[in-house]
Short mmCIF file of C-alpha atoms in Angstrom, two decimals:
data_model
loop_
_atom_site.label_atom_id
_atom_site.label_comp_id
_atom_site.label_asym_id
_atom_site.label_seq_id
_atom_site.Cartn_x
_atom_site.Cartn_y
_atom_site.Cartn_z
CA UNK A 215 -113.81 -40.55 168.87
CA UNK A 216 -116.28 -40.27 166.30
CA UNK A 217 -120.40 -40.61 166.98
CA UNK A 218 -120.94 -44.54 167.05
CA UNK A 219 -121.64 -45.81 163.90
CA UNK A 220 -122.30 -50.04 162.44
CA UNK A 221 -119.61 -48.96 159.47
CA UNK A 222 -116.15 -49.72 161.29
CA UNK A 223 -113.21 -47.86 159.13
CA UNK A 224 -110.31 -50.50 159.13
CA UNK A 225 -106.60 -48.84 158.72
CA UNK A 226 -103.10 -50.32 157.43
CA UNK A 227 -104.51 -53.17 155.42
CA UNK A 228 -101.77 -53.57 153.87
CA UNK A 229 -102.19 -55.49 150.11
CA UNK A 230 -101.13 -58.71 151.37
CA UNK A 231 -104.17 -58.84 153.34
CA UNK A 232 -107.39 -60.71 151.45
CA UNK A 233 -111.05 -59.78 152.68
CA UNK A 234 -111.67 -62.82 154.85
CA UNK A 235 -108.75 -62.48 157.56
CA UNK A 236 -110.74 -58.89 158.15
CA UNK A 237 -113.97 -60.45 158.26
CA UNK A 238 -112.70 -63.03 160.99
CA UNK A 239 -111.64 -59.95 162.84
CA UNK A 240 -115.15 -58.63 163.32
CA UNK A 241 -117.47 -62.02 162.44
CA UNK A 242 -117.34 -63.13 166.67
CA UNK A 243 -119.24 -59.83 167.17
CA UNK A 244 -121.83 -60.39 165.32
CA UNK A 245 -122.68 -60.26 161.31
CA UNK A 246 -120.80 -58.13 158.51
CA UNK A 247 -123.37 -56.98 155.63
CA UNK A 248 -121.51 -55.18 153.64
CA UNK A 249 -117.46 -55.15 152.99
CA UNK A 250 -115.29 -52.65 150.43
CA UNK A 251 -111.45 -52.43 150.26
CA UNK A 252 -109.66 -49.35 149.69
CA UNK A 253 -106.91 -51.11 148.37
CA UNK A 254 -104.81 -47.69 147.28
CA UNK A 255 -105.57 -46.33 150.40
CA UNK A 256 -104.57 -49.21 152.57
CA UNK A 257 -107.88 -49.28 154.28
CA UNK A 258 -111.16 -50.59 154.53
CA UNK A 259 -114.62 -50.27 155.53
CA UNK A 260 -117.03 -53.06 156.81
CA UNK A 261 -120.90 -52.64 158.32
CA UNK A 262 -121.90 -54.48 160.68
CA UNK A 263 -125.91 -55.85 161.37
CA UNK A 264 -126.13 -53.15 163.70
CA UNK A 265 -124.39 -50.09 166.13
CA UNK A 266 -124.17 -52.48 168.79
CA UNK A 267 -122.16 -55.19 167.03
CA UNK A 268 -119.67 -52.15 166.21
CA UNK A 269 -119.76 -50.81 169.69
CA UNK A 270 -118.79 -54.37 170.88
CA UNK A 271 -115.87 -54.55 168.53
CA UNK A 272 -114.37 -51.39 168.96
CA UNK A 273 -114.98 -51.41 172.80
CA UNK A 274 -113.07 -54.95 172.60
CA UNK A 275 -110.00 -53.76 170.69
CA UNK A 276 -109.32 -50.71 172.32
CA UNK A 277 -107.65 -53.26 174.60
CA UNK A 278 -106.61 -55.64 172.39
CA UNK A 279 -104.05 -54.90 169.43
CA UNK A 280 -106.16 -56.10 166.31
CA UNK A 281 -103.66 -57.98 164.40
CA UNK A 282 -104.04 -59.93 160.95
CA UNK A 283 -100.92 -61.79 159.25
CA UNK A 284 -98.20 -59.92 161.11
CA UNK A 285 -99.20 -56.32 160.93
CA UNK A 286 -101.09 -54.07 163.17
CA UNK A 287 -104.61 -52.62 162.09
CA UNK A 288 -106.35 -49.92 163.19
CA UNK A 289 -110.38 -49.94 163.96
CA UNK A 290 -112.37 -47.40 164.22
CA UNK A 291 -116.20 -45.82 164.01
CA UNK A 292 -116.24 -44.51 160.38
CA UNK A 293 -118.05 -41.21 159.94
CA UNK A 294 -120.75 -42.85 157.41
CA UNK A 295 -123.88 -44.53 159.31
CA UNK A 296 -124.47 -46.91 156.18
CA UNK A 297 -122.03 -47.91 153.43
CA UNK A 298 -124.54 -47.42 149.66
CA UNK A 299 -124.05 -50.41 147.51
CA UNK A 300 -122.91 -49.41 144.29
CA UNK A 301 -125.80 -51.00 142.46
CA UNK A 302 -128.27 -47.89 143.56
CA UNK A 303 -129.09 -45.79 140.89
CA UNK A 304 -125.26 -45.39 140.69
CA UNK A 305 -125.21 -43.92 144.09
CA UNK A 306 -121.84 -44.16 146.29
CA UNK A 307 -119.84 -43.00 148.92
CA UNK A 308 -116.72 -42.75 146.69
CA UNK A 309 -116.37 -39.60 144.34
CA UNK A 310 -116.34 -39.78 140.71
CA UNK A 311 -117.75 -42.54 138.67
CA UNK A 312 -116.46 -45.92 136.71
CA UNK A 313 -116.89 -45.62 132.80
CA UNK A 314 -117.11 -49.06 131.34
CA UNK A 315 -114.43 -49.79 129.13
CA UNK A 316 -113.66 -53.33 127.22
CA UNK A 317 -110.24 -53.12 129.51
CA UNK A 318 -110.15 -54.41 132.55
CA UNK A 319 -107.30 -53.54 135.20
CA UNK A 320 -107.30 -56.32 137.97
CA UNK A 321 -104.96 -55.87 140.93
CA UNK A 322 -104.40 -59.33 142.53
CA UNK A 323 -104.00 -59.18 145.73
CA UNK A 324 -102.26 -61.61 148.52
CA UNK A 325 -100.74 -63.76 145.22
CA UNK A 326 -99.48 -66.94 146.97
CA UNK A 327 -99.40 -68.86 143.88
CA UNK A 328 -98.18 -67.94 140.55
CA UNK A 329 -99.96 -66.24 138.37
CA UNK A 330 -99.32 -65.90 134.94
CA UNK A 331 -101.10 -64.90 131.06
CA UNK A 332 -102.89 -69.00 131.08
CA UNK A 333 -104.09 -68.81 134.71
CA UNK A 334 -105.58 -65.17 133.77
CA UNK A 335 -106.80 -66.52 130.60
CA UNK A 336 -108.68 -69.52 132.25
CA UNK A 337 -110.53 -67.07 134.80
CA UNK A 338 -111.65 -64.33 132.37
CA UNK A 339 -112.18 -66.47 129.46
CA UNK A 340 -115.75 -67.75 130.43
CA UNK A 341 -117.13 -64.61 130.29
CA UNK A 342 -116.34 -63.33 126.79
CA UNK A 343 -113.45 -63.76 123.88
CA UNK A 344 -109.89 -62.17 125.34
CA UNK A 345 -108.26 -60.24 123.10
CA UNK A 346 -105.33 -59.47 124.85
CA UNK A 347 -103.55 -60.01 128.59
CA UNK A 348 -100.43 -57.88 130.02
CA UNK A 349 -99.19 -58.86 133.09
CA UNK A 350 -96.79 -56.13 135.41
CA UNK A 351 -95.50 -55.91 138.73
CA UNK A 352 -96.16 -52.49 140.88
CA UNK A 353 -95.20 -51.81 144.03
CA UNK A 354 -99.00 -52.03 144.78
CA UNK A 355 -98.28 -55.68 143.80
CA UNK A 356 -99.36 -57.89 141.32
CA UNK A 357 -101.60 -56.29 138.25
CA UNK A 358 -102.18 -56.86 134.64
CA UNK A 359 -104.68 -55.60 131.84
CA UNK A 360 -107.41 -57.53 130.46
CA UNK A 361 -108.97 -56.40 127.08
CA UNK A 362 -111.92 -58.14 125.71
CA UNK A 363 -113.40 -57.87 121.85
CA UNK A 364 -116.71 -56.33 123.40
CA UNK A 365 -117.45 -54.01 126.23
CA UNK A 366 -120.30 -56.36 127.49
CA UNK A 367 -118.08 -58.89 128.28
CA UNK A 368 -115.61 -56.72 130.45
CA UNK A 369 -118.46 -55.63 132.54
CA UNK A 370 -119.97 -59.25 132.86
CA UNK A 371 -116.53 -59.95 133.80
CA UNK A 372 -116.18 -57.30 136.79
CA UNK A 373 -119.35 -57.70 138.24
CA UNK A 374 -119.32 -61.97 138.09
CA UNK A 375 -115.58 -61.64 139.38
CA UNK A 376 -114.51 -58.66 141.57
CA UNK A 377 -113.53 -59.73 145.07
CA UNK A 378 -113.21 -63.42 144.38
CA UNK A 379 -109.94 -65.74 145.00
CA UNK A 380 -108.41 -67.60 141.93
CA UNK A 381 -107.23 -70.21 144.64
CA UNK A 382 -108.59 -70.71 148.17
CA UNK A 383 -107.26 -68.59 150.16
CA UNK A 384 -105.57 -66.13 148.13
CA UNK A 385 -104.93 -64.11 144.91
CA UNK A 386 -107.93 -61.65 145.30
CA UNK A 387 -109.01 -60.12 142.34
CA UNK A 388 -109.46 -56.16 141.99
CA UNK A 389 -111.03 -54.62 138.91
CA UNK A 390 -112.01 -51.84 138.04
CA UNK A 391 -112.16 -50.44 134.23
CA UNK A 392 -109.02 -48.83 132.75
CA UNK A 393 -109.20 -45.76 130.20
CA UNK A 394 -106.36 -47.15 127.69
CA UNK A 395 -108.44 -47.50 124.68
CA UNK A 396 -105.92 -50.57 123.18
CA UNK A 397 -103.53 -52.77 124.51
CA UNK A 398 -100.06 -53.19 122.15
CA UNK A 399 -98.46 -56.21 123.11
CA UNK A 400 -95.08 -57.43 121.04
CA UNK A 401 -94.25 -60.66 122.70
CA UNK A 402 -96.60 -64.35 123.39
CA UNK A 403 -95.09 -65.38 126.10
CA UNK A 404 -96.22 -65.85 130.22
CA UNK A 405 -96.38 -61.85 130.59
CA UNK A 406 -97.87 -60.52 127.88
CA UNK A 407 -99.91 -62.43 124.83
CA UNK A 408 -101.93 -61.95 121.82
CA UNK A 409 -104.82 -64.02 121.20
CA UNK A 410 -105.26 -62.60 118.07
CA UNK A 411 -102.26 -63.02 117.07
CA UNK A 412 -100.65 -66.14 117.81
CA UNK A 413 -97.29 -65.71 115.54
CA UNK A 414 -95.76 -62.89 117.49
CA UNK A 415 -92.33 -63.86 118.85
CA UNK A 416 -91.74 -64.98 122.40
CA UNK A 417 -89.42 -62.78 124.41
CA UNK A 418 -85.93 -63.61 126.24
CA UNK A 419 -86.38 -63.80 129.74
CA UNK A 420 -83.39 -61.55 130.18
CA UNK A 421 -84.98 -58.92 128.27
CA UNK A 422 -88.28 -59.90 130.13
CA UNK A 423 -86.37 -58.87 134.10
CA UNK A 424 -84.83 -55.62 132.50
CA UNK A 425 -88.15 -53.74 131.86
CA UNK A 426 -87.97 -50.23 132.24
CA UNK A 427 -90.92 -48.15 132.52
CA UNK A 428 -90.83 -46.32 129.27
CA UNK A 429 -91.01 -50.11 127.84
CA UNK A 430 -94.27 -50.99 129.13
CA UNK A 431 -95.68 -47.75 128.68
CA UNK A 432 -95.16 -48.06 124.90
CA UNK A 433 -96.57 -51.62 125.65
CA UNK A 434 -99.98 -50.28 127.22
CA UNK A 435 -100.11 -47.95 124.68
CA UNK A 436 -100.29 -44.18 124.25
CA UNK A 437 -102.78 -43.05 126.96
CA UNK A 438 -100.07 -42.37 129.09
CA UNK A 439 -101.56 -43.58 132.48
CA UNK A 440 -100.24 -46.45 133.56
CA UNK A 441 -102.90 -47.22 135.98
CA UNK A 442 -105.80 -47.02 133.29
CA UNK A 443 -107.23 -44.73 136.09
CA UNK A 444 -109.10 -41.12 135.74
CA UNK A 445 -106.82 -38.15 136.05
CA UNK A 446 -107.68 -37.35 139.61
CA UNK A 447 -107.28 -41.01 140.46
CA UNK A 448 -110.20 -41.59 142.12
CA UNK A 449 -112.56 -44.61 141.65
CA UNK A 450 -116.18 -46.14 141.99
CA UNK A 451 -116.07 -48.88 144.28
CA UNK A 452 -118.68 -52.03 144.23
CA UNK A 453 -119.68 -53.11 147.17
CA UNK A 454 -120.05 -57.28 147.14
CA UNK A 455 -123.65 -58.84 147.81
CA UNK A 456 -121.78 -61.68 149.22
CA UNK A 457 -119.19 -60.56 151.53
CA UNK A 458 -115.74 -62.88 151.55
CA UNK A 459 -114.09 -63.87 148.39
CA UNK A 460 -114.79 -67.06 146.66
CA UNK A 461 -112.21 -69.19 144.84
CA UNK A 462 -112.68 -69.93 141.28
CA UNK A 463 -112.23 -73.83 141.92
CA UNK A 464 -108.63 -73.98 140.57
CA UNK A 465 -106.96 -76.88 142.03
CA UNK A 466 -104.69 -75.21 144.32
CA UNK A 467 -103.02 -77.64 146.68
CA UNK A 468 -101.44 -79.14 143.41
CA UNK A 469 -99.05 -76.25 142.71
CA UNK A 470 -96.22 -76.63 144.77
CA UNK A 471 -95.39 -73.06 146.62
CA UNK A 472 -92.46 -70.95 145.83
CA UNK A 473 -90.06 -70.68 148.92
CA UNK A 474 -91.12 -66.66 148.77
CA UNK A 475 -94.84 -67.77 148.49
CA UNK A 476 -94.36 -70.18 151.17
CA UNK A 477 -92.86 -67.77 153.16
CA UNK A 478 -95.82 -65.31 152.67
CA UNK A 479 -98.32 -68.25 154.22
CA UNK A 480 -96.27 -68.18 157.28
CA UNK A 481 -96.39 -64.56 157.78
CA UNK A 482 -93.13 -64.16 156.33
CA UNK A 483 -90.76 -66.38 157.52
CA UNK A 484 -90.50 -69.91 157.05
CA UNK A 485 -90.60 -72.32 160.05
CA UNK A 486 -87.05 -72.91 161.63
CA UNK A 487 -84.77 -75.74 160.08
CA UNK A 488 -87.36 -75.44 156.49
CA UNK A 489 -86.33 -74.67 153.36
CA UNK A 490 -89.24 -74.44 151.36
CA UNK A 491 -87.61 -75.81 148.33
CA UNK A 492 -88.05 -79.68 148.44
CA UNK A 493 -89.64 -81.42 145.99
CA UNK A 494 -89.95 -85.54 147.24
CA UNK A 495 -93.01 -85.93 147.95
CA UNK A 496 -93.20 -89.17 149.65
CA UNK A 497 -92.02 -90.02 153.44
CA UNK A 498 -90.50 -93.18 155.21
CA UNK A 499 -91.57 -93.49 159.10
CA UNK A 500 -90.04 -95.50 161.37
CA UNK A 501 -90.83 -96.65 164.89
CA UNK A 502 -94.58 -96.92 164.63
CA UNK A 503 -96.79 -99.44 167.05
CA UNK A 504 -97.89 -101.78 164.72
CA UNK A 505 -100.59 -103.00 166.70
CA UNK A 506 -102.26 -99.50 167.58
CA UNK A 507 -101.52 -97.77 164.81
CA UNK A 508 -103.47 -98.42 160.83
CA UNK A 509 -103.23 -96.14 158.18
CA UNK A 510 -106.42 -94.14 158.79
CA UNK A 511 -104.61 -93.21 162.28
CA UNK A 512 -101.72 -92.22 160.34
CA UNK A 513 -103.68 -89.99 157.65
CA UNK A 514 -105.54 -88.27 160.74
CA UNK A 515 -102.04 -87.12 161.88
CA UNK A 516 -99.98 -86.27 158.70
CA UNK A 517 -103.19 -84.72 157.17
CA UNK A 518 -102.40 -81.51 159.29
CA UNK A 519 -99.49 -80.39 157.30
CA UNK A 520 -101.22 -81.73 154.18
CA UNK A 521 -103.23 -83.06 152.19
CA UNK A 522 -102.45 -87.06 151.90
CA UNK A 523 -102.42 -88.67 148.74
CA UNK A 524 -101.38 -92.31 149.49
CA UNK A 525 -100.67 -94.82 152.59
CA UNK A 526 -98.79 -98.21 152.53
CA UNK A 527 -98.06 -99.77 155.54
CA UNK A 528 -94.70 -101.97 154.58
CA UNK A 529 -95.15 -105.78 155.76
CA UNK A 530 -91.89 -106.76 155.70
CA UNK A 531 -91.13 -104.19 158.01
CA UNK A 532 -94.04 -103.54 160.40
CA UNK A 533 -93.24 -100.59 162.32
CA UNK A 534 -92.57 -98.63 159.03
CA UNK A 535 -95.05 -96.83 156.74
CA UNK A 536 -94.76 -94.76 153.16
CA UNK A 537 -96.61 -91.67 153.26
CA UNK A 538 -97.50 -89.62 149.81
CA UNK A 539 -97.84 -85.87 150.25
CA UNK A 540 -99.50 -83.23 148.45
CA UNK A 541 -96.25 -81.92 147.68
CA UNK A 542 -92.71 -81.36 148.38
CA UNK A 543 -93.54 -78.36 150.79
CA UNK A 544 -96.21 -80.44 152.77
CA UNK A 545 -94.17 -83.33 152.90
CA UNK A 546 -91.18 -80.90 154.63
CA UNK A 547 -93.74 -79.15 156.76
CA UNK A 548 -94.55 -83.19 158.00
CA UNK A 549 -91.23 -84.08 158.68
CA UNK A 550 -90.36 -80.58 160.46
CA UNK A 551 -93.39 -80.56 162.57
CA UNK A 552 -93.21 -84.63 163.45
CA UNK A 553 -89.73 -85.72 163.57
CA UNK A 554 -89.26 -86.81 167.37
CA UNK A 555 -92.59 -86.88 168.38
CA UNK A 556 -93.40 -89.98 170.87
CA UNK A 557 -96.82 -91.86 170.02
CA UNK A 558 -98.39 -94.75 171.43
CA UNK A 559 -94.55 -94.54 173.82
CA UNK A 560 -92.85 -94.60 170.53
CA UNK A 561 -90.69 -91.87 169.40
CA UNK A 562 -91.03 -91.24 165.38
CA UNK A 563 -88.23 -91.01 162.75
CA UNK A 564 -89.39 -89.15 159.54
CA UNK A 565 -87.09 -88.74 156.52
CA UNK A 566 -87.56 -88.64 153.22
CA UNK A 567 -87.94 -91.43 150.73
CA UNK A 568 -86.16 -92.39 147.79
CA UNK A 569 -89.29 -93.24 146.12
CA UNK A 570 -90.94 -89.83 144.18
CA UNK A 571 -94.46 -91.34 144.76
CA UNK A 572 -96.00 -94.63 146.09
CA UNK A 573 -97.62 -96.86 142.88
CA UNK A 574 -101.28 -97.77 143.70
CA UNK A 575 -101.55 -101.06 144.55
CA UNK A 576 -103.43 -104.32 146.47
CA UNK A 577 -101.94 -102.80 149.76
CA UNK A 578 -101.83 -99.13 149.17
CA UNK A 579 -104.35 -96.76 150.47
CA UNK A 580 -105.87 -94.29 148.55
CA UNK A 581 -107.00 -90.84 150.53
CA UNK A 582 -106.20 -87.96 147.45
CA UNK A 583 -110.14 -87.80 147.15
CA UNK A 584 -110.97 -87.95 150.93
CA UNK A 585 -113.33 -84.85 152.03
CA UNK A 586 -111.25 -84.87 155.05
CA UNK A 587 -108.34 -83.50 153.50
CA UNK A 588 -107.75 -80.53 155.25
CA UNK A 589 -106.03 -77.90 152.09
CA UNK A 590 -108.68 -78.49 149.71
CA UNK A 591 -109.46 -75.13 150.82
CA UNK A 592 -108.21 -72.24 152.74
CA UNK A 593 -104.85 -73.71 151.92
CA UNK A 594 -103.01 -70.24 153.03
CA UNK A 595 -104.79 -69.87 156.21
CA UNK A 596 -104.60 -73.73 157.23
CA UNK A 597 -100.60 -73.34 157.29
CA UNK A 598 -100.29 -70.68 159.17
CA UNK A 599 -101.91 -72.92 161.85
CA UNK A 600 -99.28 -75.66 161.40
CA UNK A 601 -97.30 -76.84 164.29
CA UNK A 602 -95.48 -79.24 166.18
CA UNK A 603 -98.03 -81.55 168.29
CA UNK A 604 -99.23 -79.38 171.19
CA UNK A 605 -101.12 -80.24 174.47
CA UNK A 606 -104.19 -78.17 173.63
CA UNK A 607 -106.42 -79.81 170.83
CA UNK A 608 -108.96 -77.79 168.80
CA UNK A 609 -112.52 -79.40 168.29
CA UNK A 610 -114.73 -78.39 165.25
CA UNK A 611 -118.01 -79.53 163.66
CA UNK A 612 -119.29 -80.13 167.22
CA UNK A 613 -123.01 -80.99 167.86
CA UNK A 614 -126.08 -78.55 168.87
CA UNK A 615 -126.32 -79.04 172.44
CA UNK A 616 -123.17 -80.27 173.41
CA UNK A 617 -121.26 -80.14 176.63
CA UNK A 618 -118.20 -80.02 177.68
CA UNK A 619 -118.84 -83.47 180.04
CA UNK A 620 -119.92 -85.04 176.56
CA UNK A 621 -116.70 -83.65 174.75
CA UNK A 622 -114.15 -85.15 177.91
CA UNK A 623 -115.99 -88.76 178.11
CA UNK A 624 -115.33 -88.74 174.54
CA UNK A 625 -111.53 -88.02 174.83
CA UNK A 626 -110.93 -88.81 178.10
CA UNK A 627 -109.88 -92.65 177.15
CA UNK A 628 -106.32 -91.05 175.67
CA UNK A 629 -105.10 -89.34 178.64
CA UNK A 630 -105.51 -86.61 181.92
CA UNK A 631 -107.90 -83.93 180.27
CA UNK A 632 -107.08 -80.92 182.37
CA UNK A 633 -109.77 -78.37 181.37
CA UNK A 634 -112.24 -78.13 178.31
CA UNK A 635 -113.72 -74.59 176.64
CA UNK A 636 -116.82 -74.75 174.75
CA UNK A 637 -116.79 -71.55 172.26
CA UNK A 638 -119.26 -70.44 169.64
CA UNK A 639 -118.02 -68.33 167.18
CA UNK A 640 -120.56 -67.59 164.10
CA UNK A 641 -122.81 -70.01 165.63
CA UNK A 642 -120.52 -72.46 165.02
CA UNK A 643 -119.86 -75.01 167.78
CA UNK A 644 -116.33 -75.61 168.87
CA UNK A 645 -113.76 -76.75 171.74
CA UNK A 646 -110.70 -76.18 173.23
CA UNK A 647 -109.72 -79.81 174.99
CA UNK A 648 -106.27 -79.02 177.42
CA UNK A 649 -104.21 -82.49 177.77
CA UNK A 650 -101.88 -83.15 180.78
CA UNK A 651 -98.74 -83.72 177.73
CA UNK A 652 -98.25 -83.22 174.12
CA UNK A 653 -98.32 -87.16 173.73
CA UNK A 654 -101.63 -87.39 174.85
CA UNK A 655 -103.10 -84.89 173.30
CA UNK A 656 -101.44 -86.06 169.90
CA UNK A 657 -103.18 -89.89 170.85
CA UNK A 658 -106.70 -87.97 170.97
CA UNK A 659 -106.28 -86.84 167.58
CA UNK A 660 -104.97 -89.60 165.96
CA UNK A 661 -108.03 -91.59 167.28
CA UNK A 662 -110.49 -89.07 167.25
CA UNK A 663 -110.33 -86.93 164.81
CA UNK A 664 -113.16 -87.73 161.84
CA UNK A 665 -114.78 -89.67 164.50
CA UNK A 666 -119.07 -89.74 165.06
CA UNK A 667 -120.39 -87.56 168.57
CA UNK A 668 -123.69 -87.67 169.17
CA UNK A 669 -124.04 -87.98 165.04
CA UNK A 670 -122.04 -85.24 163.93
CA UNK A 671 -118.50 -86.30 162.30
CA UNK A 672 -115.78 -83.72 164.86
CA UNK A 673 -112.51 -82.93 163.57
CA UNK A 674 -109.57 -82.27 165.46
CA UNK A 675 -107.18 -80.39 165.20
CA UNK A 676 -103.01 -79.08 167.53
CA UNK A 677 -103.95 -75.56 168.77
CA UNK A 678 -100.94 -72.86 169.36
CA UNK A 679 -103.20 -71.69 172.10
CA UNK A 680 -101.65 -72.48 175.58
CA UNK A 681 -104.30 -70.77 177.72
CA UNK A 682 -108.19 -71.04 177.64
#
């Protein structure tokens, strides 16, 4: 093993992996300063505060498999006792150095959305006038080419954007500066377009799927390298003064999912009896306890598969309720997840309705600007924790100075707590509340959850944990 060092060097990060599923990896052991992703060597490197911190980690996952979205990483002391930012009199640990160019080429990395020439256009735009945008698919993943009217704007561009998320989440931009002097693009269409030239003819999609390479090397032009890169392929990496990637605000919980994309939140595969291809919205329950149940109960429970646009409670039919959905995929993650489960004694019937949305009216209630929507952000990460109703309950936003006899007297009115876990990850303080039964425990959170404890708001939340 190599001397002990605070740099950690991170193996098989494979491109579907963004920056902050590593981070939570190593953030319980203490505080990551500084972060870079080798993304064409599959690996990373992270420093933590200090060689203890590292110790900690490494001495903890040498008996624990480290494991982020499916596949198996590696962690071990790197042979570098600091990691140089890249800002240092052009000092780094990577050979060779990045000559500015007014072409970008930005990898995108973990691309749950889609992500074509206007969503491109709308992040790089700000920072100068875009010339030109080709979009390609590598087996790297997702990349395109970026070339601006003036060099100043490409750098602007790298340095205000590298390592930040177009949507929460996911679809992590790369850059780094390519060496093709000009971009030739034939076609204005979702892969490729011309800004300056807004009458060239849009391509047939056939034509568009049958690519070969010699095509889109004539399209990047004649510098022959298709990854813009130096000959020897190497390149200067920035580290980021803010470590985890931000989103650019894009409004991602909108844009229904793919069933591929879908399938890439959940790790790959989509939860049994989905298809990932449903677009109503809108869901009829039946069975519901009129007289314990309201639609702010209702939105505490549905708003874990989504986020909830609408709620009408139907008069004429008391123990039924329309709920609006994000979108189709939320609304079949709700019915998947809820169909069957027994509340207040009552066992629930989900389907979907024939109505596309519910109409705003006297009796509907609106929640598509609540703050407690939970996919507003970290939309990827927040379904890969969706399940079916479970008897352990997770507790966030908890109080300074808590305990766990505060946290039970606060539940305890819903059912048998069995055992209760205060944790305190990042500083943050959180709970693990273990119900007798899955009914109980789904009680507590319809009742609980956004409710006031010792004057902080707590949300709840099903846990796949079944041990403390």
């Amino acid at each position: 093993m190599a001397e002990p060092s605070k740099v950690l060097h991170v193996r098989n990060v494979g491109p579907e992996i963004p920056e902050h599923e590593l981070l939570q990896l190593l953030q319980p052991f203490g505080v990551v300063s500084k972060m870079v992703m080798l993304r064409a060597k599959n690996q990373a490197l992270l420093q933590m505060q200090d060689v203890a911190s590292a110790i900690n980690a490494i001495q903890y996952y040498s008996t624990v498999q480290p494991v982020v979205m499916g596949r198996n990483v590696y962690i071990q002391f790197s042979s570098h006792q600091e990691l140089a930012t890249g800002d240092q009199s052009g000092q780094s640990r990577q050979s060779g150095s990045e000559q500015h160019n007014r072409i970008l080429l930005v990898s995108i990395h973990n691309p749950l959305y889609p992500i074509t020439v206007d969503v491109l256009h709308q992040v790089f735009s700000p920072h100068g006038f875009v010339e030109k945008i080709v979009t390609f698919q590598k087996s790297a993943g997702l990349q395109a080419l970026i070339q601006y009217s003036a060099e100043t704007s490409a750098v602007l561009a790298q340095n205000t954007l590298q390592g930040r998320n177009i949507y929460d989440g996911c679809c992590t931009l790369d850059i780094q500066f390519s060496n093709l002097s000009e971009l030739h693009v034939h076609y204005n269409n979702d892969r490729t377009r011309d800004f300056t030239n807004p009458s060239l003819p849009s391509e047939q999609v056939h034509r568009n799927a049958n690519y070969s390479h010699n095509n889109i090397m004539t399209l990047l032009g004649e510098a022959g390298n298709f990854y813009g890169m130096q000959e020897n392929g190497s390149r200067s990496v920035s580290f980021h003064q803010q470590v985890g990637p931000q989103a650019m605000g894009l409004n991602s919980y909108q844009m229904p999912l793919g069933t591929a994309s879908a399938a890439a939140a959940f790790g790959g595969s989509l939860p049994l009896d989905m298809t990932g291809t449903n677009e109503r919205c809108t869901i009829l329950v039946s069975n519901l306890d009129p007289e314990k149940l309201d639609t702010d109960k209702l939105f505490n429970l549905f708003s874990n598969y989504g986020n909830v646009m609408r709620i009408k409670l139907l008069h004429n039919k008391p123990d039924r309720a329309l709920i609006q959905m994000g979108d189709g995929f939320q609304a079949e993650l709700a019915v998947t997840y809820l169909k069957g489960v027994t509340l207040f004694g009552k066992r629930l019937d989900l389907r979907f309705s024939k109505y596309s949305q519910i109409n705003p009216s006297l009796d509907t209630h609106e929640y598509s600007s609540s703050n407690l929507n939970r996919f507003n952000r970290n939309t990827a990460k927040n379904y890969r924790y969706c399940c079916s109703p479970t008897k352990m309950i997770h507790v966030s936003s908890l109080p300074n100075g808590i305990t766990e006899n505060e946290i039970t007297a606060h539940l305890a009115s819903h059912g048998n707590i069995l055992n209760v876990k205060i944790l305190e990850p990042n500083g943050k303080k959180q709970a693990l509340v273990l119900f007798e039964n899955e009914e109980q425990a789904t009680e507590a959170l319809v009742c609980k959850h956004a409710s006031q404890l010792n004057g902080s708001t707590v949300r709840l939340a099903f846990s796949k944990l079944t041990t403390m």
